[in-house]
Structures are given as C-alpha cells and as structure tokens.
PDB file of C-alpha atoms in Angstrom:
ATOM      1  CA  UNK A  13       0.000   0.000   0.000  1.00 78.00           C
ATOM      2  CA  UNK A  14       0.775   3.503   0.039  1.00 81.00           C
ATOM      3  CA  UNK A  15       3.404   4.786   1.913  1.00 86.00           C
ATOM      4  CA  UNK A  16       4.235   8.443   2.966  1.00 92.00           C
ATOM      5  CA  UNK A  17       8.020   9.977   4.031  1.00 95.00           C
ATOM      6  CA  UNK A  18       7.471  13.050   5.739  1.00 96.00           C
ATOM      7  CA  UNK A  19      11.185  14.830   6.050  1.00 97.00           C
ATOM      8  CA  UNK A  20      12.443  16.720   8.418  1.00 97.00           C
ATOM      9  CA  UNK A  21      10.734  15.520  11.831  1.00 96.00           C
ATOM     10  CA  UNK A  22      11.945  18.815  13.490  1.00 97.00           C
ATOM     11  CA  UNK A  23      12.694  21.936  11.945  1.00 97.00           C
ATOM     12  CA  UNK A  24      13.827  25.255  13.234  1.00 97.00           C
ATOM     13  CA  UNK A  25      14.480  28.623  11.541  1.00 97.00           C
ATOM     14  CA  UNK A  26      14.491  32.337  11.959  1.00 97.00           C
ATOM     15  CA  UNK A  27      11.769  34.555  11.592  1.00 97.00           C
ATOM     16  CA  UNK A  28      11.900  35.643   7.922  1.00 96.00           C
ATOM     17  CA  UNK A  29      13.437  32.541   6.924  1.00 96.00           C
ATOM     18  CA  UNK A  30      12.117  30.195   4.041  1.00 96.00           C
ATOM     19  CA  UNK A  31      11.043  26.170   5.623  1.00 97.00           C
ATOM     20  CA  UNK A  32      10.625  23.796   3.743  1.00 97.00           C
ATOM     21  CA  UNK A  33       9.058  20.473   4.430  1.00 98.00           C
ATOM     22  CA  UNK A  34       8.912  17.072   2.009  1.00 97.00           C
ATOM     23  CA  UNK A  35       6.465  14.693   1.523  1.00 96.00           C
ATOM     24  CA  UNK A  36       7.448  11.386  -0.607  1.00 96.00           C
ATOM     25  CA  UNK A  37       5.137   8.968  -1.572  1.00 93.00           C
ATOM     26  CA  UNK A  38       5.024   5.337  -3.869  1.00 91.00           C
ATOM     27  CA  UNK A  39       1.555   4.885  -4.966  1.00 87.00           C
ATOM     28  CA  UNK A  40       2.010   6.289  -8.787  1.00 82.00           C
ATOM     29  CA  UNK A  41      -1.806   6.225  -8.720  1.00 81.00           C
ATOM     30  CA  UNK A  42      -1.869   9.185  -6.047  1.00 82.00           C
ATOM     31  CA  UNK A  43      -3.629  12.028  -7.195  1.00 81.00           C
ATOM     32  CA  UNK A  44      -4.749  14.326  -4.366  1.00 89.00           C
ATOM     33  CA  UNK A  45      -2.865  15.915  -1.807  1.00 92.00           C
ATOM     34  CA  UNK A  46      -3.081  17.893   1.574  1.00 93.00           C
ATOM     35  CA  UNK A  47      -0.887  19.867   3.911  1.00 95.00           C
ATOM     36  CA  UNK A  48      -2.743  20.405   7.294  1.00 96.00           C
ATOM     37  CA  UNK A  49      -1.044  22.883  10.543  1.00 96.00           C
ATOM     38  CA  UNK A  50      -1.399  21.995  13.762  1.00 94.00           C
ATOM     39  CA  UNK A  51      -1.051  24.834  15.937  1.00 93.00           C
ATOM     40  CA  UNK A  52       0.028  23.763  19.571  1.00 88.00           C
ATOM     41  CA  UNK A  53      -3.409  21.737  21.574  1.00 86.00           C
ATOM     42  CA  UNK A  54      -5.160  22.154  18.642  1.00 89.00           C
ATOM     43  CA  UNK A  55      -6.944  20.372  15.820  1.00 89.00           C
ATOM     44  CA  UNK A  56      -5.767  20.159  12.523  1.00 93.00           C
ATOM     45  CA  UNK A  57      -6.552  23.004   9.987  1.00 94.00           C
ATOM     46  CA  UNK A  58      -6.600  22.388   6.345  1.00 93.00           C
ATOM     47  CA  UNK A  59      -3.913  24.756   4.738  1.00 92.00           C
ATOM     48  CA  UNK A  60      -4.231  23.418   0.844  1.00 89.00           C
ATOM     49  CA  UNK A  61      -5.358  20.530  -1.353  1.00 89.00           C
ATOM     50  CA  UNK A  62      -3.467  19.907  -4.442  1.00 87.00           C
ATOM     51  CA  UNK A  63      -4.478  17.748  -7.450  1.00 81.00           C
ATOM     52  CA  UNK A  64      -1.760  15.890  -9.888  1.00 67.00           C
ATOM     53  CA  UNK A  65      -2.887  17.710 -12.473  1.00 60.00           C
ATOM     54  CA  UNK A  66      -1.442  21.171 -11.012  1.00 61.00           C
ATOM     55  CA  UNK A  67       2.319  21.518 -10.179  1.00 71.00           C
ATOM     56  CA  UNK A  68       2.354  24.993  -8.750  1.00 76.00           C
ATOM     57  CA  UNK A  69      -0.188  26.018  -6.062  1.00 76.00           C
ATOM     58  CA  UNK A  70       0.419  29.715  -3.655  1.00 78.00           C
ATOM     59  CA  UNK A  71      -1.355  30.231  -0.531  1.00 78.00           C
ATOM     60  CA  UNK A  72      -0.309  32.990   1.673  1.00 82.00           C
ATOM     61  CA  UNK A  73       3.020  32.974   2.589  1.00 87.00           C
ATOM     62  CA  UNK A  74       3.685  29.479   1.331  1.00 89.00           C
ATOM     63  CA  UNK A  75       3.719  27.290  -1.641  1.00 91.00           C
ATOM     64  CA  UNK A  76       2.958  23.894  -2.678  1.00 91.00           C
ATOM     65  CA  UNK A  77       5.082  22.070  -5.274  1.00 91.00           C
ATOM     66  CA  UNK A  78       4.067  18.572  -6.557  1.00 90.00           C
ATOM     67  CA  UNK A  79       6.762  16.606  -8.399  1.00 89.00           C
ATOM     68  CA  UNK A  80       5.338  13.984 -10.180  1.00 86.00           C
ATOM     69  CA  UNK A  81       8.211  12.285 -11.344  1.00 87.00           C
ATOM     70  CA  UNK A  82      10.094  11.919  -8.272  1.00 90.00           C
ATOM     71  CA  UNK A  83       6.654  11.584  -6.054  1.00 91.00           C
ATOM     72  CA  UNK A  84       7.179  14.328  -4.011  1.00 93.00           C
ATOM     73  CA  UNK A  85       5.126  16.652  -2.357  1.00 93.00           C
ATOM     74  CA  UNK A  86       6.737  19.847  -0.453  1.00 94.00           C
ATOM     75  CA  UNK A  87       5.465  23.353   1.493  1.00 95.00           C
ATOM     76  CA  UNK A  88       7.411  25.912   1.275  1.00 94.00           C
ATOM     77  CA  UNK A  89       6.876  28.591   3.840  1.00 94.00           C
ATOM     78  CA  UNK A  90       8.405  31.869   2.562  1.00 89.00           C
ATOM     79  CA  UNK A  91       9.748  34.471   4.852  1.00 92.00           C
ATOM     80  CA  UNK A  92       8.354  32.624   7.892  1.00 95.00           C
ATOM     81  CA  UNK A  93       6.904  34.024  11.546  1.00 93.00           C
ATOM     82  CA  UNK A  94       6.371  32.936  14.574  1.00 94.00           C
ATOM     83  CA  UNK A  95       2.735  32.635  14.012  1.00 93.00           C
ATOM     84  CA  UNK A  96       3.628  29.756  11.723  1.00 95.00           C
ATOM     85  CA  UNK A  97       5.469  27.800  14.470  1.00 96.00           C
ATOM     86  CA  UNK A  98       3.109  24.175  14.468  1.00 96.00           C
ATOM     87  CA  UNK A  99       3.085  21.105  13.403  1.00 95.00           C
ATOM     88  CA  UNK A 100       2.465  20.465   9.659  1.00 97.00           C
ATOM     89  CA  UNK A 101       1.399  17.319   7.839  1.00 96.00           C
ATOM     90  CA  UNK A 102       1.286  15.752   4.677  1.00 96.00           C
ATOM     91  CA  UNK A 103      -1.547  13.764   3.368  1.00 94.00           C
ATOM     92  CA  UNK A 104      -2.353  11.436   0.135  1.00 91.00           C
ATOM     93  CA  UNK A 105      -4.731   9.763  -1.265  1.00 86.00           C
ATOM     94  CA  UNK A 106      -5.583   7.608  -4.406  1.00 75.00           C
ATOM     95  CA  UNK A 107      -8.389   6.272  -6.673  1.00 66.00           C
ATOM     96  CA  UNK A 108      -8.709   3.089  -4.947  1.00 68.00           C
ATOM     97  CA  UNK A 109     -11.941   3.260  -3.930  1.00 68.00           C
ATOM     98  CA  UNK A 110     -10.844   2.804  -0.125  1.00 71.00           C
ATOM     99  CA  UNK A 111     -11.610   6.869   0.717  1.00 79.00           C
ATOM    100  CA  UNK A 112      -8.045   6.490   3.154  1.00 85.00           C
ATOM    101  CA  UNK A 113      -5.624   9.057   3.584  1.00 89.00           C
ATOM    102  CA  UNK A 114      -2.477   8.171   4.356  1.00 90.00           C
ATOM    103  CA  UNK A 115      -0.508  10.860   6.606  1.00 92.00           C
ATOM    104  CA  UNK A 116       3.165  11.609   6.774  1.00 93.00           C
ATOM    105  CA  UNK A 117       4.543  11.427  10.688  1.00 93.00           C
ATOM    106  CA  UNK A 118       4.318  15.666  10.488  1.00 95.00           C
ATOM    107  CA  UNK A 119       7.154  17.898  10.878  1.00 97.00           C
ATOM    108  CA  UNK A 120       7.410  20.468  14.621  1.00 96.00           C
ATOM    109  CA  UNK A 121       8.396  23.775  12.836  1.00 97.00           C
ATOM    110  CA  UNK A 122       9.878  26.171  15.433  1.00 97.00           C
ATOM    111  CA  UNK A 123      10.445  29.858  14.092  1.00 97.00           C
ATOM    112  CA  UNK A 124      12.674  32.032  15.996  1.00 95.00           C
ATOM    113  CA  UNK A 125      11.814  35.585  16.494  1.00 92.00           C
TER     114      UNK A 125
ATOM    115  CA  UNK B   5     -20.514  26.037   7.557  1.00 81.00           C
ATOM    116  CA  UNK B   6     -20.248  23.394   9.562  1.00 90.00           C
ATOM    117  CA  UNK B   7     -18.504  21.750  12.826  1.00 93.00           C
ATOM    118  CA  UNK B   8     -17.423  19.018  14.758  1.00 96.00           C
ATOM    119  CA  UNK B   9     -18.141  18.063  18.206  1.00 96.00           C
ATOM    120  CA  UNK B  10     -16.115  15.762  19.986  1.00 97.00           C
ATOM    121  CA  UNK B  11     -17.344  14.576  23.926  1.00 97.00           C
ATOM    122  CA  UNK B  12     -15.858  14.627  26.166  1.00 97.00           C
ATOM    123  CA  UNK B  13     -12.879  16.938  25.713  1.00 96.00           C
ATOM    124  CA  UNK B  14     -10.889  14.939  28.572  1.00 96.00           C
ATOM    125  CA  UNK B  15     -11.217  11.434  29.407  1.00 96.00           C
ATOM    126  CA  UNK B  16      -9.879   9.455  32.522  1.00 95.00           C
ATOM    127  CA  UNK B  17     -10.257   5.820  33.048  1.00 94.00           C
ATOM    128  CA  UNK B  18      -8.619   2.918  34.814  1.00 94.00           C
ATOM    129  CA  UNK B  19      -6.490   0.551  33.412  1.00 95.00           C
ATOM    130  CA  UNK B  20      -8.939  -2.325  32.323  1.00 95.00           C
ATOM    131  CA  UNK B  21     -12.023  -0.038  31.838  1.00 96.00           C
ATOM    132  CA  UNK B  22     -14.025   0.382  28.722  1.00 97.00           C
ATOM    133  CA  UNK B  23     -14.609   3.688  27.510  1.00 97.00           C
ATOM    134  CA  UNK B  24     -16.672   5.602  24.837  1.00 98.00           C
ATOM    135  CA  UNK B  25     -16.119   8.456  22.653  1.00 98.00           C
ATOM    136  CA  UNK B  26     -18.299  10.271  20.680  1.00 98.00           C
ATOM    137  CA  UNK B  27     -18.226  12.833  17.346  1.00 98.00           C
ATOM    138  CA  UNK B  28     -21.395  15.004  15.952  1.00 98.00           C
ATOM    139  CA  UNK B  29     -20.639  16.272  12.889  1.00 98.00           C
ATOM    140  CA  UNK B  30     -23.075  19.051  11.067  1.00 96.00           C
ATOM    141  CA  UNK B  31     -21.472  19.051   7.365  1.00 95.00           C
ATOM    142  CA  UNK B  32     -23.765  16.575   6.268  1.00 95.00           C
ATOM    143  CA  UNK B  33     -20.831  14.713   5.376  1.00 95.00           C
ATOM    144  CA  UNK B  34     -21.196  11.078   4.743  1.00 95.00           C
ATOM    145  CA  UNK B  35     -17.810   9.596   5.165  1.00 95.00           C
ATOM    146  CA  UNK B  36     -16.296  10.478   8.997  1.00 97.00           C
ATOM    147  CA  UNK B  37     -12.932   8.704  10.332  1.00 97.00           C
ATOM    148  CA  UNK B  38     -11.411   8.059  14.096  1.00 98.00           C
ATOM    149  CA  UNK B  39      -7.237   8.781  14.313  1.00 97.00           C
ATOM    150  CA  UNK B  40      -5.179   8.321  17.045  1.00 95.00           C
ATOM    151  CA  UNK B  41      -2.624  10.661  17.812  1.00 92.00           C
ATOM    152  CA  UNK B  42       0.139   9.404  20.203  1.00 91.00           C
ATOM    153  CA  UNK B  43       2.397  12.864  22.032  1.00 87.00           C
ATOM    154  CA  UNK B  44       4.290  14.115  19.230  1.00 84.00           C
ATOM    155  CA  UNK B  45       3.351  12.085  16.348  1.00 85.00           C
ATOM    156  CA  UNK B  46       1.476  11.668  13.293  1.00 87.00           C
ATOM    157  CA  UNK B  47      -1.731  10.371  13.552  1.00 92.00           C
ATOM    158  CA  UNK B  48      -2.764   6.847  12.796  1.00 93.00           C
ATOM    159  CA  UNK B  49      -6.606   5.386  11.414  1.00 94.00           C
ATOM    160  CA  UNK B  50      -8.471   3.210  13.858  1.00 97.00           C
ATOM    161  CA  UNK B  51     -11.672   3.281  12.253  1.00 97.00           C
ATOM    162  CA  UNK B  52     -13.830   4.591   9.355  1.00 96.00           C
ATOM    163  CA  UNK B  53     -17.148   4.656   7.942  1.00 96.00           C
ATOM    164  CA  UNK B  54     -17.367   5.569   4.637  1.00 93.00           C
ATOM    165  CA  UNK B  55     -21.404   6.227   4.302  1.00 92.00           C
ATOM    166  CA  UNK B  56     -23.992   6.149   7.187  1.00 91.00           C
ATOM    167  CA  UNK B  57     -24.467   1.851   7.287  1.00 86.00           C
ATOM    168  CA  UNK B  58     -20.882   1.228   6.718  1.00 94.00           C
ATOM    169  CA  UNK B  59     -17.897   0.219   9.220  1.00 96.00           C
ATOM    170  CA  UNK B  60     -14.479  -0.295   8.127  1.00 95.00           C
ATOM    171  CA  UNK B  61     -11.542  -1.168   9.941  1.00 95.00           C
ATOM    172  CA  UNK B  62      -8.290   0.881   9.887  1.00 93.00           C
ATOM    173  CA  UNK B  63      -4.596   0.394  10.890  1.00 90.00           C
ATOM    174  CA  UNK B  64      -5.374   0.605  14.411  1.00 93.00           C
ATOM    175  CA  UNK B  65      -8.490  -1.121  15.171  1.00 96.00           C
ATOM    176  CA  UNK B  66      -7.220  -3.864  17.638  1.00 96.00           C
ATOM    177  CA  UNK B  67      -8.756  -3.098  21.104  1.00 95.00           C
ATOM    178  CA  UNK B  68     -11.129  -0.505  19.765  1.00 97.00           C
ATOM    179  CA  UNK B  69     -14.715  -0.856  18.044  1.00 98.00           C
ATOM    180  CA  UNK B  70     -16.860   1.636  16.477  1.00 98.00           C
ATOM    181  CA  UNK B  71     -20.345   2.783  15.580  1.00 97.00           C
ATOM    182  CA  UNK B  72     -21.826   4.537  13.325  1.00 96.00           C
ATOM    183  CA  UNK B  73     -24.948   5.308  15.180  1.00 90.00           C
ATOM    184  CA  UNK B  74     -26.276   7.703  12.068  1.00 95.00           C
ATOM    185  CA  UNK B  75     -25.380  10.324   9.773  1.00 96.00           C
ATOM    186  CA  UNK B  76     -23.913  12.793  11.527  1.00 97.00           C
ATOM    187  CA  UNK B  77     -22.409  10.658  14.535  1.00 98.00           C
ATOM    188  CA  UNK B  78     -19.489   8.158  14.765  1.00 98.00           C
ATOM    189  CA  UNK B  79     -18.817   6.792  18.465  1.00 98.00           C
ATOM    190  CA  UNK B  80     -15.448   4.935  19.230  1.00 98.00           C
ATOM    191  CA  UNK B  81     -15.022   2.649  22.203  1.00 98.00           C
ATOM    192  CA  UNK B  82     -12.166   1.176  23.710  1.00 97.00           C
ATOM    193  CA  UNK B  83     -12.784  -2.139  24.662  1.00 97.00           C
ATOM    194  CA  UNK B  84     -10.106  -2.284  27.279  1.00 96.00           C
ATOM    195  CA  UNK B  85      -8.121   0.647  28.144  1.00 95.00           C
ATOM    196  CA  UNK B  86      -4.562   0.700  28.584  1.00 92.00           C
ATOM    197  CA  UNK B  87      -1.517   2.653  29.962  1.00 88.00           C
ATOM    198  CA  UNK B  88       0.139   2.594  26.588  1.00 82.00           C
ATOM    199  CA  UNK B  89      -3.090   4.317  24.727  1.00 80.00           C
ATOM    200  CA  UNK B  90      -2.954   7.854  25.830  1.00 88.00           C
ATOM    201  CA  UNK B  91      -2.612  10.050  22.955  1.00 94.00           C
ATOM    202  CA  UNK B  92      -5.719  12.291  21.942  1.00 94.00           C
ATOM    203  CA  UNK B  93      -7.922  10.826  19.631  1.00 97.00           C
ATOM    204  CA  UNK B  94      -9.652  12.888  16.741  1.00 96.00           C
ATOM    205  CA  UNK B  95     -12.577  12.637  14.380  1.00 98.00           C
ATOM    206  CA  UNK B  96     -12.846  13.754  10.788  1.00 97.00           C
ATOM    207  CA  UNK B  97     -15.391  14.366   8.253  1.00 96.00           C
ATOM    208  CA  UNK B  98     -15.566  14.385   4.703  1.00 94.00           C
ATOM    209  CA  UNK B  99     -17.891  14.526   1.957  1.00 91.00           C
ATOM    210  CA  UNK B 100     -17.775  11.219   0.006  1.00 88.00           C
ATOM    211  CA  UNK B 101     -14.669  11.020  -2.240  1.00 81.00           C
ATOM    212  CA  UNK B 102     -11.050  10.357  -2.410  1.00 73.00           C
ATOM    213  CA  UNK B 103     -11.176  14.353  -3.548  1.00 79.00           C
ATOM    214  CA  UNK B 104     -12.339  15.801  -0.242  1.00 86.00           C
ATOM    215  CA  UNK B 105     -10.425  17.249   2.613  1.00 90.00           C
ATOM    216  CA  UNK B 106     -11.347  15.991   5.530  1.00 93.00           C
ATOM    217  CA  UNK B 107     -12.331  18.481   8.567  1.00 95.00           C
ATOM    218  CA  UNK B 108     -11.147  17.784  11.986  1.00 96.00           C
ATOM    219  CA  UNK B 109     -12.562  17.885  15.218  1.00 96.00           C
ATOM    220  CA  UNK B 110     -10.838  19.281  18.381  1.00 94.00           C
ATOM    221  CA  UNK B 111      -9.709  15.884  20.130  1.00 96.00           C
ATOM    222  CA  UNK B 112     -10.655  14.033  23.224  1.00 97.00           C
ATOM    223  CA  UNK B 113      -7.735  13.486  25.487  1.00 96.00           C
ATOM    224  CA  UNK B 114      -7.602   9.962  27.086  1.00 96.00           C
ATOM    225  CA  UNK B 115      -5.864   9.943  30.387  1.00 95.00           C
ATOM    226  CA  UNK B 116      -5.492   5.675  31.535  1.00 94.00           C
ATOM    227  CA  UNK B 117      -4.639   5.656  34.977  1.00 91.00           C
TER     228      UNK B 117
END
C-alpha cells in the first residue's frame, strides 16, 4: 500500500526565513494531496489541497510544489513568523476506492523571532 | 458552515475499563474517520465509515470498536483501556470522495490511569 516519508521531523528557523518540508510517496496512482497545521493543543486546519494535475499552487506565505516524477510533495513557507510555528502534515490519497488518507509522521516547525 | 463536536474533551479511566467516545458532525458529510494521535506524532486510522451503514476497519483497530450510530455521529469505544493508549484521539469528516479534505474535530484526550 501507500506509503508516505514526511522529512524533516523537526525543523527550526528564523523569523523571515524560508522552511521547507517534504512529503514522498510510492503509490504512482496518487492524485490528491493535503498539507494540514497543527497549531500547539489544537486540531488540525486544512492549509491546501493539491491535485496531480497542477504543479504549482500559492497560498499565503507558502507554496505547494508537486513533483510527479520523483513523487514528491513539499510546502514551502516563505519568509516565515512565529505565528507559523506548528506542526504540519502531509496527506495522500488515491483512486482506490478505499476513501483512506495516508498521513506523513508531520514535521514540529519552530520559528525564531 | 459546519462543525465538529467531539465529547468529552478529557477522558480518565482505569487501566482495564471500557470507555466511549463520541463525534457530531453538522457538514452533512457522509464519510467520517477516528485517528489516534500518540504525544508528538502523526496520527494513525483506527476506524472509518465511509457512508452512514458502513464500518471499516483501519490500521489501528485492535482493542477498539466503532459505531456509526447515524449520519452525523461516529462513536469509538475502547474495549479495554490501557496505559500505553494515551494520545488524543480525533474525528474527521468528509464529503464522500477520495477528492475531499477531511475536517477535523478538536480531540478528546484519554488519560489511563
């Protein structure tokens, strides 16, 4: 079955920095993806869903690239704050009929102010 | 609009005990999910129902069953609790398809004493 890499685990940069966190999966039939935040005691918040057909997708403040070639899946936070310190994960899924996601572990983002 | 409504927002059993927990959803979703997030990781699928007269079993389902009592509620029980299964555990909704986020609830916290 599908399987998910989330890389780093922990991540820690200065305020204004770029992050940038990687998803990897193996299912070539994958075709839609999340990135969820998890602030600190809270829930998870959906931040963007990405389908294979699109490469290129901006929120604000960060961007989602999807490499279909190499299967990879990564956020890039641009000039991050400390508002964006949380935990962020990855999610796929596939036409299998089975409706599962299948999460990456997350990755603890800690920006310094 | 909609939300999720997990009870109750703090558990505590004893070792042994078997406990319920229970999510309301008002999305009028069909397809809601149980996860199990251990301190500090990703989160893990113990359960699913994919429309309202369906049960499905996830990665996690050993010691835990479910019900899907209707539409807009999902109830997860542990059968036996243990030491080693306190994490917080967290409900999701999503309308029926692999193309759907799925919308969290805020987590019940299960304390095994």
């Amino acid at each position: 079955g599908e399987q998910v890499e989330q890389r780093p685990p922990h991540l820690s940069v200065r305020e204004g920095d770029s992050a940038v966190i990687t998803c990897t999966y193996t299912d070539p039939n994958s075709y839609y993806f999340f990135w969820y935040k998890q602030e600190p005691g809270a829930s998870l918040q959906l931040l963007m869903k990405v389908f294979s057909s699109t490469e290129i997708n901006e929120g604000q403040g960060f961007t989602v690239l999807l490499n279909k070639k190499d299967k990879r899946l990564s956020l890039n936070l641009t000039a991050a704050h400390p508002g964006d310190s949380a935990a962020y994960f990855c999610a796929v899924s596939a036409n299998t009929g089975n409706y599962k996601y299948v999460f990456g572990a997350g990755t603890r983002l800690k920006v310094i102010a | 609009g909609g939300i999720i409504t997990q009870t109750p927002k703090f558990l505590i059993g004893q070792e042994g005990q078997k406990l319920t927990l229970k999510c309301q959803q008002n999305f009028n979703h069909d397809t809601m999910y149980w996860y199990r997030q251990d301190s500090g990781k990703g989160l893990r699928l113990i359960y699913y129902s994919i429309t309202e007269n369906d049960l499905q079993k996830g990665d996690l389902s050993e010691g835990y069953d479910a019900s899907r009592e209707k539409k807009s509620s999902f109830s997860l029980t542990v059968t036996s609790a243990q030491k080693n299964e306190m994490a917080v555990f967290l409900c999701a909704s999503s309308h029926l398809g692999v193309s759907y986020e799925q919308y969290f609830g805020p987590g019940t916290r299960l304390t095994v004493l």
